[in-house]
Coordinates of C-alpha atoms in Angstrom, one line a residue:
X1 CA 103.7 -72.0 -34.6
X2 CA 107.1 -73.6 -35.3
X3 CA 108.6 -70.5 -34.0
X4 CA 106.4 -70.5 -31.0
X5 CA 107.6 -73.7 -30.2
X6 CA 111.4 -72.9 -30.7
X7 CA 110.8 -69.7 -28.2
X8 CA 108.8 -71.9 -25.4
X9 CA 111.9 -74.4 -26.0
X10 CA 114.4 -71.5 -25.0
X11 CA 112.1 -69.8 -22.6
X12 CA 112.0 -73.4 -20.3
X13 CA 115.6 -73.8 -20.8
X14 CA 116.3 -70.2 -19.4
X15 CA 113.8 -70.6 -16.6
X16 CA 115.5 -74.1 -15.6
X17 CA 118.9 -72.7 -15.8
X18 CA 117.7 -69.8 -13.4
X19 CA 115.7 -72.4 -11.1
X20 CA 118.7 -74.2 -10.7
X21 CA 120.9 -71.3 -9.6
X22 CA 118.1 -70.6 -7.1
X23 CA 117.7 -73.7 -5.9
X24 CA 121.4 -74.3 -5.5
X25 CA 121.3 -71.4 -3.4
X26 CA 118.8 -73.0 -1.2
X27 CA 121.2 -75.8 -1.2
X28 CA 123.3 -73.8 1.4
X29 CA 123.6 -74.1 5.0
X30 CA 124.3 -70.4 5.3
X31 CA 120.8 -69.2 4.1
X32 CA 119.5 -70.7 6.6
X33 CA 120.9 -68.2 9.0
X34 CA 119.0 -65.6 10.8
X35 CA 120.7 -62.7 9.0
X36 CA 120.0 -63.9 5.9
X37 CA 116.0 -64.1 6.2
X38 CA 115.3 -61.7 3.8
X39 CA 117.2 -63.4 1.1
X40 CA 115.6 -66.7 1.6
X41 CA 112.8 -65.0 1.7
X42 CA 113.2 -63.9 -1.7
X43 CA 114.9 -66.8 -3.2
X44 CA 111.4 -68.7 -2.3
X45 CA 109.5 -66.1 -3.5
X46 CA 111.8 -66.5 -7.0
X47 CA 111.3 -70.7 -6.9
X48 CA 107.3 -70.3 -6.3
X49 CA 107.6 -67.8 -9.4
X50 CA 109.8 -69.8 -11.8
X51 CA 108.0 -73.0 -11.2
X52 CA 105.3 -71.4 -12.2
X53 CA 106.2 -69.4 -14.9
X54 CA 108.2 -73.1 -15.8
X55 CA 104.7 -74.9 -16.0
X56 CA 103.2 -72.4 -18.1
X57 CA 105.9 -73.0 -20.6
X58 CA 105.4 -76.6 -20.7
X59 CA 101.6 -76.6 -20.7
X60 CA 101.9 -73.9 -23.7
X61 CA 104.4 -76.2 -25.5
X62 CA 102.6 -79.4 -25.1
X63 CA 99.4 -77.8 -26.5
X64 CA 101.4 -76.9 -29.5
X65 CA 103.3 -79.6 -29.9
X66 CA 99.7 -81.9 -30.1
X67 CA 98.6 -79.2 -33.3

């Protein structure tokens, strides 16, 4: 269980690192352009997912972390 917990530590530090580069990328006035649709498309799509995947991780850990 300990290393559980050491993994969901790293795994939500990789996945905030990663949000944050996506997010900083959103942060520009540039992808905002009409050329660029597709990648803000996917750079949402990537945000939606890490959140996600971000909340899992934290849910898991806290149920652990209460054990």
């Amino acid at each position: 269980q300990k290393n559980r917990l050491q993994k969901l530590e790293r795994l939500m530090d990789q996945t905030t690192e990663k949000l944050n580069q996506v997010t900083e990328k959103l942060s520009t006035d540039t992808i905002y352009d009409p050329d660029n649709q597709d990648e803000l498309q996917q750079l949402l799509e990537q945000s939606t997912q890490l959140k996600a995947e971000l909340d899992d991780y934290e849910m898991e850990w806290l149920e652990l972390s209460e054990d």
